[in-house]
XYZ file of C-alpha atoms in Angstrom:
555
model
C -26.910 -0.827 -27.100
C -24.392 -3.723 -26.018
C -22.905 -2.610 -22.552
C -18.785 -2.782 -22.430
C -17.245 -5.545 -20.245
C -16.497 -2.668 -17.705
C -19.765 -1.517 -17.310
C -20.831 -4.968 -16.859
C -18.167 -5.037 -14.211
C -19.560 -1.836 -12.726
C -22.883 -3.012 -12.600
C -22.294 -6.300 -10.923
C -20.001 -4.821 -8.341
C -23.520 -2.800 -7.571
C -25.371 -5.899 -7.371
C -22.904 -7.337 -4.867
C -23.207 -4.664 -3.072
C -26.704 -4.248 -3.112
C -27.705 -8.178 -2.504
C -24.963 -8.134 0.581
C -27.027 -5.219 2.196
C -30.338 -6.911 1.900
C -28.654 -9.981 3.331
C -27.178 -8.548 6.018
C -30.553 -6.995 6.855
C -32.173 -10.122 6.800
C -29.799 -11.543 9.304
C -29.122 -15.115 7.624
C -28.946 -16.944 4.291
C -27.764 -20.086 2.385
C -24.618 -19.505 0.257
C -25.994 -21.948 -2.277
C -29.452 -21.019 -2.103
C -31.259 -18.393 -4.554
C -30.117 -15.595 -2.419
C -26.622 -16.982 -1.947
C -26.653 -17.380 -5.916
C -26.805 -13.553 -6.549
C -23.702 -13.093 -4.914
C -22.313 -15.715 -6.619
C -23.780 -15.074 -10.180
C -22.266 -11.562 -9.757
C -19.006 -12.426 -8.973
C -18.618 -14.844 -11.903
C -19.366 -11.895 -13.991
C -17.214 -9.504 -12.651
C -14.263 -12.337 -12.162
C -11.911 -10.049 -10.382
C -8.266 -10.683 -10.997
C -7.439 -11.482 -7.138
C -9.409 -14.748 -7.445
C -7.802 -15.655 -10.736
C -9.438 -18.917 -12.530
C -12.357 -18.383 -10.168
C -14.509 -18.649 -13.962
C -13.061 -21.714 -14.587
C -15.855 -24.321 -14.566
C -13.154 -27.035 -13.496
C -9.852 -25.906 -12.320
C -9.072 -24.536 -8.475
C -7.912 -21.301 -8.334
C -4.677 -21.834 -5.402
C -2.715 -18.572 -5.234
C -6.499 -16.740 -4.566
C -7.253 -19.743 -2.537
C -4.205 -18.777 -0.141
C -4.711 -15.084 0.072
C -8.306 -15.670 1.238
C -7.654 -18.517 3.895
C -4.765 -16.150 5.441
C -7.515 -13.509 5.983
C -9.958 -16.088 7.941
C -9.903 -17.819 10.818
C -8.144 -21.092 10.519
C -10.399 -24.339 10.150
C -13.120 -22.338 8.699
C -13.197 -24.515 5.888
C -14.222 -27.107 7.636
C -17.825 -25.087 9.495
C -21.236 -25.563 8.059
C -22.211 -22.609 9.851
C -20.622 -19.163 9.828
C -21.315 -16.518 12.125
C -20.573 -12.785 12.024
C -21.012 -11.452 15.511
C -20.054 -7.725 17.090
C -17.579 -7.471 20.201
C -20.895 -9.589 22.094
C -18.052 -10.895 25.340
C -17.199 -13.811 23.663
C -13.315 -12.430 24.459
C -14.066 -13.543 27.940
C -15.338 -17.104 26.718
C -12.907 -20.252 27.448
C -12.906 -20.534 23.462
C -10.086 -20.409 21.645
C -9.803 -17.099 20.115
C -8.170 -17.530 16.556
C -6.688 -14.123 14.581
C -5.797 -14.208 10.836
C -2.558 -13.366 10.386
C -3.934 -10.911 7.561
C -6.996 -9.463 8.872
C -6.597 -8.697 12.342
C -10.152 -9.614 13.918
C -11.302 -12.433 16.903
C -12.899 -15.107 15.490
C -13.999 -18.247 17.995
C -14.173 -22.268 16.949
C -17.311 -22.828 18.911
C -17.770 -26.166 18.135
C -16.785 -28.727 14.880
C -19.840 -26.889 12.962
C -19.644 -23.217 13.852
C -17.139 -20.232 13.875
C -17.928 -16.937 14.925
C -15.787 -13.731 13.118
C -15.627 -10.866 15.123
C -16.745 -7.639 12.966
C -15.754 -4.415 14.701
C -14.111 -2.801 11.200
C -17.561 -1.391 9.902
C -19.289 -1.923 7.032
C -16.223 -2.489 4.670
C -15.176 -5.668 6.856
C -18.303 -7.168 6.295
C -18.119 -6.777 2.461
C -14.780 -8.246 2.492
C -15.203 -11.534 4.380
C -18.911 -11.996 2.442
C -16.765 -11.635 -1.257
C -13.898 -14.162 0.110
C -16.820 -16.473 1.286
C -18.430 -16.305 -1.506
C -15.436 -17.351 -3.827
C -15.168 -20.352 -1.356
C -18.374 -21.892 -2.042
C -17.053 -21.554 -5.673
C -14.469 -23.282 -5.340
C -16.301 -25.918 -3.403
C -18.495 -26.743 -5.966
C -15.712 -27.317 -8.126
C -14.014 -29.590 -6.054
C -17.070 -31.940 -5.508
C -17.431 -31.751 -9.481
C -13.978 -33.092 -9.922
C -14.437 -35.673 -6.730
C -17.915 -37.328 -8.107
C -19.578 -38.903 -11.300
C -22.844 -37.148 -13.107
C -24.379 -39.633 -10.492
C -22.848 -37.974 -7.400
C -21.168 -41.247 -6.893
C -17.699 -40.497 -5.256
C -14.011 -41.305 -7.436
C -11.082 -42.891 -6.374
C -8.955 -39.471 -5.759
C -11.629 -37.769 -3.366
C -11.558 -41.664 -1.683
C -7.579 -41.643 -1.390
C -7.168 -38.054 -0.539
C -9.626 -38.222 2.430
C -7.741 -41.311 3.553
C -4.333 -39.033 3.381
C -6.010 -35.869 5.467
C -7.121 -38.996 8.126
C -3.531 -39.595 8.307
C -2.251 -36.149 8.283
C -4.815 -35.301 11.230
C -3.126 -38.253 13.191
C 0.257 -37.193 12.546
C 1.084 -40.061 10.498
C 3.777 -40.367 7.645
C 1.689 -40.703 4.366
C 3.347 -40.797 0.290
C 3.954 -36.907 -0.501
C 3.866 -37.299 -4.148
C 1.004 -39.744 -4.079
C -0.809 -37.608 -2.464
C 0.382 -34.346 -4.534
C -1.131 -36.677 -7.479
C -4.896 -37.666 -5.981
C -5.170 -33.650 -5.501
C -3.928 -32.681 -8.555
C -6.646 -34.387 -10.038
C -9.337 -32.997 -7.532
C -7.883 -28.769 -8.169
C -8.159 -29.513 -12.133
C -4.192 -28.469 -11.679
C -0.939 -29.679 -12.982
C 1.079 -31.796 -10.759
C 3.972 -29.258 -10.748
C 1.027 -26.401 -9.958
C -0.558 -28.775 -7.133
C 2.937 -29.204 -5.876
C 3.979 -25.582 -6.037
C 0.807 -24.453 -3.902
C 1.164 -27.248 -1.316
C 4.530 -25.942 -0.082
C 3.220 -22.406 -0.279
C 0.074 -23.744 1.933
C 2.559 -25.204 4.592
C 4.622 -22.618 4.849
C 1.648 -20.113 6.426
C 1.382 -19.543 9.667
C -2.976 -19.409 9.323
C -4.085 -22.113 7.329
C -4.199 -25.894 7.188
C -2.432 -27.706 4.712
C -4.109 -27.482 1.251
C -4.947 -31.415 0.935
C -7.477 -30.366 4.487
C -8.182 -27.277 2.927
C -9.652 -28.813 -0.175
C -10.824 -32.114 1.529
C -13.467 -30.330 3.550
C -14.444 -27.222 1.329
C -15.480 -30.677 -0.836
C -16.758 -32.255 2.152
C -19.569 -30.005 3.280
C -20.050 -29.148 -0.649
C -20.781 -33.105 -1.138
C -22.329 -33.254 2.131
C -25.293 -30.373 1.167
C -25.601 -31.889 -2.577
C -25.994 -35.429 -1.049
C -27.640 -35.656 2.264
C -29.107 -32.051 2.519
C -27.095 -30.545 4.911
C -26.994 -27.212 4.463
C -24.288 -24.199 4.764
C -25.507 -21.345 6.143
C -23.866 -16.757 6.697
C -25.864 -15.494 9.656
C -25.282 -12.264 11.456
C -26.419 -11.412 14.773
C -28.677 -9.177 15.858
C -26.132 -6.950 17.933
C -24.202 -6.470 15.087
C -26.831 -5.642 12.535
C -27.865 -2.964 15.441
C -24.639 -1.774 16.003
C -23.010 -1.332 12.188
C -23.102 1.804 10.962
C -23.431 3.945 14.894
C -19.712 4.967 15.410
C -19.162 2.421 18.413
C -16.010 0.954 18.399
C -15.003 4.503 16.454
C -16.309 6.388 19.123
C -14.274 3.868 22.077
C -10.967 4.617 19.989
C -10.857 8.142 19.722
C -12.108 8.920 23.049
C -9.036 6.901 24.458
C -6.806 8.683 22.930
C -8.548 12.342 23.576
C -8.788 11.428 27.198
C -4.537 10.073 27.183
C -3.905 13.901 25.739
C -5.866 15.343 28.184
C -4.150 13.292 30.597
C -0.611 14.785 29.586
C -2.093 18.141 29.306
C -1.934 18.164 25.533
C -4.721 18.800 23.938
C -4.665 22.369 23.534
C -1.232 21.709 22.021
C -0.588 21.787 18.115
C -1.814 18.425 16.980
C -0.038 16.631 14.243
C -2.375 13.469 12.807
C -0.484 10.329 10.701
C -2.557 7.293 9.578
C 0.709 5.030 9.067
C 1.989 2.259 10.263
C 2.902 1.897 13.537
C 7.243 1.399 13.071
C 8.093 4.366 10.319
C 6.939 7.377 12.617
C 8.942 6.294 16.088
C 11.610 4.496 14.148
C 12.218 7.612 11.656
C 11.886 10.205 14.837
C 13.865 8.149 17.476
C 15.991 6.953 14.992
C 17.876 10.328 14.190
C 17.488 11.361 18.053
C 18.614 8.117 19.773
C 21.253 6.809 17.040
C 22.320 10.523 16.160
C 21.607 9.592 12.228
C 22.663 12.564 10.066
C 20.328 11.828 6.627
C 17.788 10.261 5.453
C 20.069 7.486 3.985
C 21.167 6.060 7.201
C 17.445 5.971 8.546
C 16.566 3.837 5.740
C 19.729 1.592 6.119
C 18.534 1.208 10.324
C 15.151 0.415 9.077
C 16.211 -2.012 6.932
C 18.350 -4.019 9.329
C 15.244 -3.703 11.713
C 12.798 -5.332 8.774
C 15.036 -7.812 8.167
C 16.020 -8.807 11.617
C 19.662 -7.902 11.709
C 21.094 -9.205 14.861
C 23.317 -5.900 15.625
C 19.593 -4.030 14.991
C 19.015 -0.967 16.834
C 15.177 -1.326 16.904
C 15.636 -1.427 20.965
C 17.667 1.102 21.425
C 15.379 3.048 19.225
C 12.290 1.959 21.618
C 13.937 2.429 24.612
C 15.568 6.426 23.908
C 11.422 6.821 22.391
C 9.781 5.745 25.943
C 12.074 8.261 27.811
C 12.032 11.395 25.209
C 7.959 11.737 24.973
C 6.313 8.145 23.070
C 3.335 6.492 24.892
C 1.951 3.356 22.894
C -1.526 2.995 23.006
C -2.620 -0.597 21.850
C -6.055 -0.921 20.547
C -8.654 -1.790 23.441
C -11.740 -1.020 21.293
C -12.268 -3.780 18.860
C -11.242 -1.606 16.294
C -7.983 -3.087 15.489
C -6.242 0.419 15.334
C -3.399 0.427 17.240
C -2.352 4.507 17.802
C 0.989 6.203 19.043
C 1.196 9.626 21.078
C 5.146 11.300 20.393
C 5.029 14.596 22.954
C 7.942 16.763 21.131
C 8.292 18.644 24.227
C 9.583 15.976 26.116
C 12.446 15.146 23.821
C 16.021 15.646 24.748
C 16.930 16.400 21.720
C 16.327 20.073 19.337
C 16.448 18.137 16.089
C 12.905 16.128 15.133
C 14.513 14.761 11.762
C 18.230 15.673 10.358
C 18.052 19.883 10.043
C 14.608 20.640 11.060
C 14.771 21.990 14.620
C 11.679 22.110 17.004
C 9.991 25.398 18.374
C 11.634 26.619 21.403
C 8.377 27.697 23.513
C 6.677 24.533 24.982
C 3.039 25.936 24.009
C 3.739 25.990 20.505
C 5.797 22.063 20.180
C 3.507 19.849 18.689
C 2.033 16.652 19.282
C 2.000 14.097 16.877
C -0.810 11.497 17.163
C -0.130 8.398 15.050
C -2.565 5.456 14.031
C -2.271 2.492 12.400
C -3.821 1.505 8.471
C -7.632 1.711 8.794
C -9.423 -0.073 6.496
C -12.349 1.356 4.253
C -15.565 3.036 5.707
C -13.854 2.479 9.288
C -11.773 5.460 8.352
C -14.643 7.754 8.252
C -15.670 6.387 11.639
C -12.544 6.746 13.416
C -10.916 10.243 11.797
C -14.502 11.324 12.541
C -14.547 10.841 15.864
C -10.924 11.767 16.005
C -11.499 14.932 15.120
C -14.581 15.676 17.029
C -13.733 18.145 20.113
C -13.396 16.300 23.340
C -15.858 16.022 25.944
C -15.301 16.721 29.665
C -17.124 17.600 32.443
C -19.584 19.106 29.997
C -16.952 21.097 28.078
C -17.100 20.194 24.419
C -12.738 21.341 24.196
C -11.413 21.296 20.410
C -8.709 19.703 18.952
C -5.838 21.985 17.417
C -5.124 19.939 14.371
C -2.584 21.598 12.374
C -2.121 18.814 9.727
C -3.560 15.472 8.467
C -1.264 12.634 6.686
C -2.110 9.777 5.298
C 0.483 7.216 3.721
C -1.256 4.244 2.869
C -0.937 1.481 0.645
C -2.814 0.888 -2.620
C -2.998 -0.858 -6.090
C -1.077 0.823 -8.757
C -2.031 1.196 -12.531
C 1.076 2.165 -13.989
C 4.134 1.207 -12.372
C 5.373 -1.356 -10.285
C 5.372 -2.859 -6.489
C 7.406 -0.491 -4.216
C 6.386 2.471 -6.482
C 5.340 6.016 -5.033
C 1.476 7.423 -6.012
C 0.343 11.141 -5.425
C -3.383 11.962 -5.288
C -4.719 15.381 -6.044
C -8.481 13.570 -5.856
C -10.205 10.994 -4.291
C -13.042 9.478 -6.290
C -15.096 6.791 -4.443
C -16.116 4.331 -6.847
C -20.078 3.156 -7.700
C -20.812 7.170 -6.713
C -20.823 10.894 -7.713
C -18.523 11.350 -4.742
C -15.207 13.180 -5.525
C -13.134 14.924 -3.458
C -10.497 17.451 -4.930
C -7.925 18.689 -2.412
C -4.659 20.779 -2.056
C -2.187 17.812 -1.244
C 0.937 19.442 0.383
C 2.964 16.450 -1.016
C 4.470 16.820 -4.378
C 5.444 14.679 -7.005
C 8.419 16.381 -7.131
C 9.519 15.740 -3.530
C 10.056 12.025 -4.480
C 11.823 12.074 -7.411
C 15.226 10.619 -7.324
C 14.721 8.044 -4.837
C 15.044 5.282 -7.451
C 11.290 4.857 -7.023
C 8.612 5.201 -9.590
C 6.097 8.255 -9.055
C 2.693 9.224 -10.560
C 0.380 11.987 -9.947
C -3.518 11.531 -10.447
C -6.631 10.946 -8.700
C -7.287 7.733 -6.638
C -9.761 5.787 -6.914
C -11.179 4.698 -3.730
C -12.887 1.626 -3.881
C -15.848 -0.418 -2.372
C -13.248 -3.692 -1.744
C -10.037 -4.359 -3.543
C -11.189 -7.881 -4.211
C -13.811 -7.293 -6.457
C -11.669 -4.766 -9.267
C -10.981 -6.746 -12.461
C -8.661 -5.874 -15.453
C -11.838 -4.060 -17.190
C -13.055 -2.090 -14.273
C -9.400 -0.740 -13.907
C -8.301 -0.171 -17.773
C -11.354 2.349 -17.767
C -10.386 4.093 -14.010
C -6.501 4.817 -16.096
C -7.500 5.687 -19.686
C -10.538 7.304 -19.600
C -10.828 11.199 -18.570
C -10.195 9.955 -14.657
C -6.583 9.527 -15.578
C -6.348 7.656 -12.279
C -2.990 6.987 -10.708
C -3.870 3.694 -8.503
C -7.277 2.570 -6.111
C -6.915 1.729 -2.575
C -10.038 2.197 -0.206
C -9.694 4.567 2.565
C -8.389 8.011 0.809
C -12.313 9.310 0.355
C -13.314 8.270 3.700
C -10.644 10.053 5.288
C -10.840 12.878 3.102
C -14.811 12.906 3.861
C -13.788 13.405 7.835
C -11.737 16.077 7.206
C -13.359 18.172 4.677
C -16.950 17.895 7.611
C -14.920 18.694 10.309
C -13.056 21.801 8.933
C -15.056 23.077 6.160
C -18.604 22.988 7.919
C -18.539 21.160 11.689
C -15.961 23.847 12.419
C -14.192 21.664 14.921
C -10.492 21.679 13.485
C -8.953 24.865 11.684
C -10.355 25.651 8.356
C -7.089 25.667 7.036
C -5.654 22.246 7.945
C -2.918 20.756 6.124
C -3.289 17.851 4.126
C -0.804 15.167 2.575
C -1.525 11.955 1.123
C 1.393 9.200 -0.501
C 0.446 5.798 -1.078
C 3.166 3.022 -2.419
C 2.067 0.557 -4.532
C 1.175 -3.238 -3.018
C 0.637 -4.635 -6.125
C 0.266 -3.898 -9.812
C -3.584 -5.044 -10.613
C -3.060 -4.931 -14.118
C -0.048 -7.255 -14.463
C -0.421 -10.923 -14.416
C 1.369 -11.958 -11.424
C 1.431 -8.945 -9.008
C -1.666 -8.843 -7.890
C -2.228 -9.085 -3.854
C -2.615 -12.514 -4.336
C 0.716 -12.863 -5.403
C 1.992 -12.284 -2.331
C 3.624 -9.726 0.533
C 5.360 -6.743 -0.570
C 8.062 -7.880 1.474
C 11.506 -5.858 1.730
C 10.382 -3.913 -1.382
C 7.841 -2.247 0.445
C 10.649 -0.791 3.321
C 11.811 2.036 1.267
C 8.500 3.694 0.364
C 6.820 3.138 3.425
C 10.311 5.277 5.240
C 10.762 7.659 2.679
C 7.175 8.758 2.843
C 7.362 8.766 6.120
C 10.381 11.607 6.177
C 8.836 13.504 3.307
C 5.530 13.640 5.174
C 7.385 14.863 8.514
C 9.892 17.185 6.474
C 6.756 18.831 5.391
C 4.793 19.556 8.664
C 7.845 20.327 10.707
C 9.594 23.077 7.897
């Protein structure tokens, strides 16, 4: 029986999967060897819609080209040899210590050859930067295709463009359009296309400019087809011993147990938000400092704050919040989780948001712990360990968690960027796992906001690069009737249902709300993530789920 294109997708998002385990186990392989060719095989089956014309046998897919390179460490198109290390003390190393300005993680430059990428995230992480890797090598292959004969014998474009990047690299003024024109040829692109993507290029902060980019992803491609030098993924031993053990989960959530227990909190009513790290103190502080009467003139603050307003109040907001009971913890773990501690009791003020007062006994004000947007499995790690009672002095002393929220952000499958999703499910994707839950959010609380909203399970899945148009049509019109996919909602839901339905560590009866707002629009050509930032679009979701979710935990 012929197999549909989605369960061909299915399948080969298994095999990815499957051959990235065995290769991680192994500790090393050769992108462009046989085991480097299963990943690649797989993903030119699947040909997920982030990486665009990555089936093209000739042209250079740019906009997926850009996402990726903003996620990696910059210049890593130019290494042979890529490491992915644990937290191993390289942080106390004289190298320079480079941080995509996507994907928050260390990575070190340790010499023209080699760069070492931090992996503290867990298991997800590791996935992710194997997939975007993967679609480099690709692309590579494409560009020494276009740059050489059936002989391997090297053209006059791939000759004149590597004489403009030896210019560039020296600073020196070299013929834009010429240049624009030896590439275009090289990408398999339009001149107008080639054009278009070399302003986008310069105008991130992360990666070189797109005639280096493409110069030496072509370089070490013609350099391995001609002379034999090969590229090679290793992974050390430390972090093939450490993955999967909690330890970086384990450092984050004992920090901020031990902070509570510092401020005599923790047998306080605990109020948990996976968030960002502005909405919470800016929605809170916000009303308390500024005095603002409504949910309308929150938003209107926040938006002068995103956009960088020059009479913004985002000081005056930070400065009331350090007096009236907010203590910042930045991450120290390696996690990359930054986390916020708001003591109610120490605010000056009776309100929390416009007409919800706070309770008048001290014992019974809550605490609300904030953290910032895991990402994947790592929110299983950390919410487990989170909500794990604390130990002291041999006392194992639980947490009183009264509610867990999570607002996060996710693909949508009907509906458009800045749009409003509410899960009643979780369903993690490649598995039998499903998780049904009472979400104390409500459709109905967001209507007529001017926002899109749609009800339905989520789909949580194993890496939002690898979901193509197929994969996704089935996930909305079969029986699943899902809403959008994102991929921490059954991870976190996984940590709570353990620790209240059979650890017994947190109240059976915890609250739960989920919202997510929509990134991107998978489905529609031209909004997926590699499209671009949500930008100002994504201000009003992000705040109004943010006073919905508080509205609901403090009425």
């Amino acid at each position: 029986m012929k197999r549909t294109r989605a369960q061909e997708s299915r399948a080969a998002i298994e095999k990815l999967y499957i051959t990235m385990r065995h290769l991680f186990m192994r500790g090393t392989y050769k992108p462009m060897g046989v085991s480097g060719e299963s990943l690649v095989s797989s993903l030119l089956v699947l040909s997920p819609e982030i990486y665009g014309l990555v089936i093209d046998e000739e042209k250079i897919e740019l906009d997926g080209l850009l996402y990726v390179m903003e996620r990696l460490p910059k210049g890593i198109e130019e290494c042979r040899f890529v490491r992915l290390i644990s937290r191993e003390g390289y942080e106390n190393s004289d190298f320079l210590t480079l941080v995509p300005s996507r994907r928050k993680r260390n990575c070190y430059r340790v010499d023209d050859d080699q760069m070492y990428v931090e992996m503290t995230r867990g298991k997800s992480d590791i996935y992710d930067i194997l997939t975007h890797l993967t679609f480099l090598y690709i692309e590579s292959e494409k560009i020494r295709a276009n740059s050489t004969d059936h002989k391997g014998r090297i053209n006059l474009n791939w000759e004149m463009l590597s004489k403009i990047v030896e210019k560039e690299s020296r600073g020196e003024d070299f013929d834009q359009e010429a240049a624009c024109s030896y590439l275009s040829h090289i990408t398999g692109r339009t001149f107008d296309e080639t054009h278009h993507a070399i302003q986008k290029f310069a105008q991130s902060s992360n990666s070189n400019s797109l005639f280096s980019i493409v110069y030496h992803l072509g370089k070490l491609s013609i350099d391995e087809f001609l002379h034999e030098k090969d590229r090679e993924i290793s992974f050390s031993a430390t972090l093939r011993e450490r993955v999967g053990h909690h330890v970086y989960g384990e450092l984050w959530a004992t920090r901020i147990k031990s902070v509570l227990d510092d401020q005599g909190l923790l047998a306080r009513p605990i109020h948990i938000i996976s968030a960002n790290l502005h909405s919470v103190v800016n929605t809170i502080y916000g009303h308390q400092a500024l005095g603002l009467k409504s949910y309308d003139e929150i938003e209107k603050v926040a938006m002068d704050i995103s956009v960088n307003d020059k009479k913004h109040r985002g000081k005056d907001i930070q400065a009331f919040a350090t007096k009236n009971g907010f203590i910042d913890l930045p991450d120290l773990s390696g996690t990359n989780i930054g986390a916020q501690i708001i003591d109610t009791a120490q605010m000056s003020k009776e309100t929390i948001i416009p007409g919800l007062k706070l309770p008048k006994e001290e014992k019974h004000k809550p605490v609300i712990v904030v953290m910032d947007y895991a990402f994947g499995e790592q929110a299983y790690e950390c919410f487990d360990e989170l909500l794990k009672p604390y130990d002291k002095e041999g006392k194992s002393i639980p947490l009183d968690v009264v509610s867990a929220s999570i607002m996060g952000k996710a693909g949508i499958l009907e509906g458009n960027k800045g749009d409003i999703m509410i899960p009643n499910s979780h369903v993690f994707e490649g598995t039998a796992d499903n998780y049904p839950f009472k979400n104390e959010l409500k459709k109905s609380d967001f209507e007529g906001f001017g926002l899109g909203v749609y009800e339905g399970p989520m789909i949580t899945v194993l890496g939002t690069s690898l979901q193509n148009k197929d994969v996704l049509r089935y996930f909305m019109e079969s029986s699943w009737k899902a809403a959008g996919l994102e991929m921490e909602g059954a991870h976190y839901q996984k940590a709570i249902q353990s620790a209240s339905k059979i650890r017994n560590s947190i109240r059976k009866n915890v609250k739960v709300l989920y919202a997510y707002y929509a990134s991107d629009n998978p489905l529609e050509t031209g909004s997926t993530l590699a499209s671009g930032a949500l930008g100002m679009e994504g201000v009003k979701p992000t705040y109004l789920i943010t006073y919905k979710i508080l509205e609901k935990i403090f009425s």
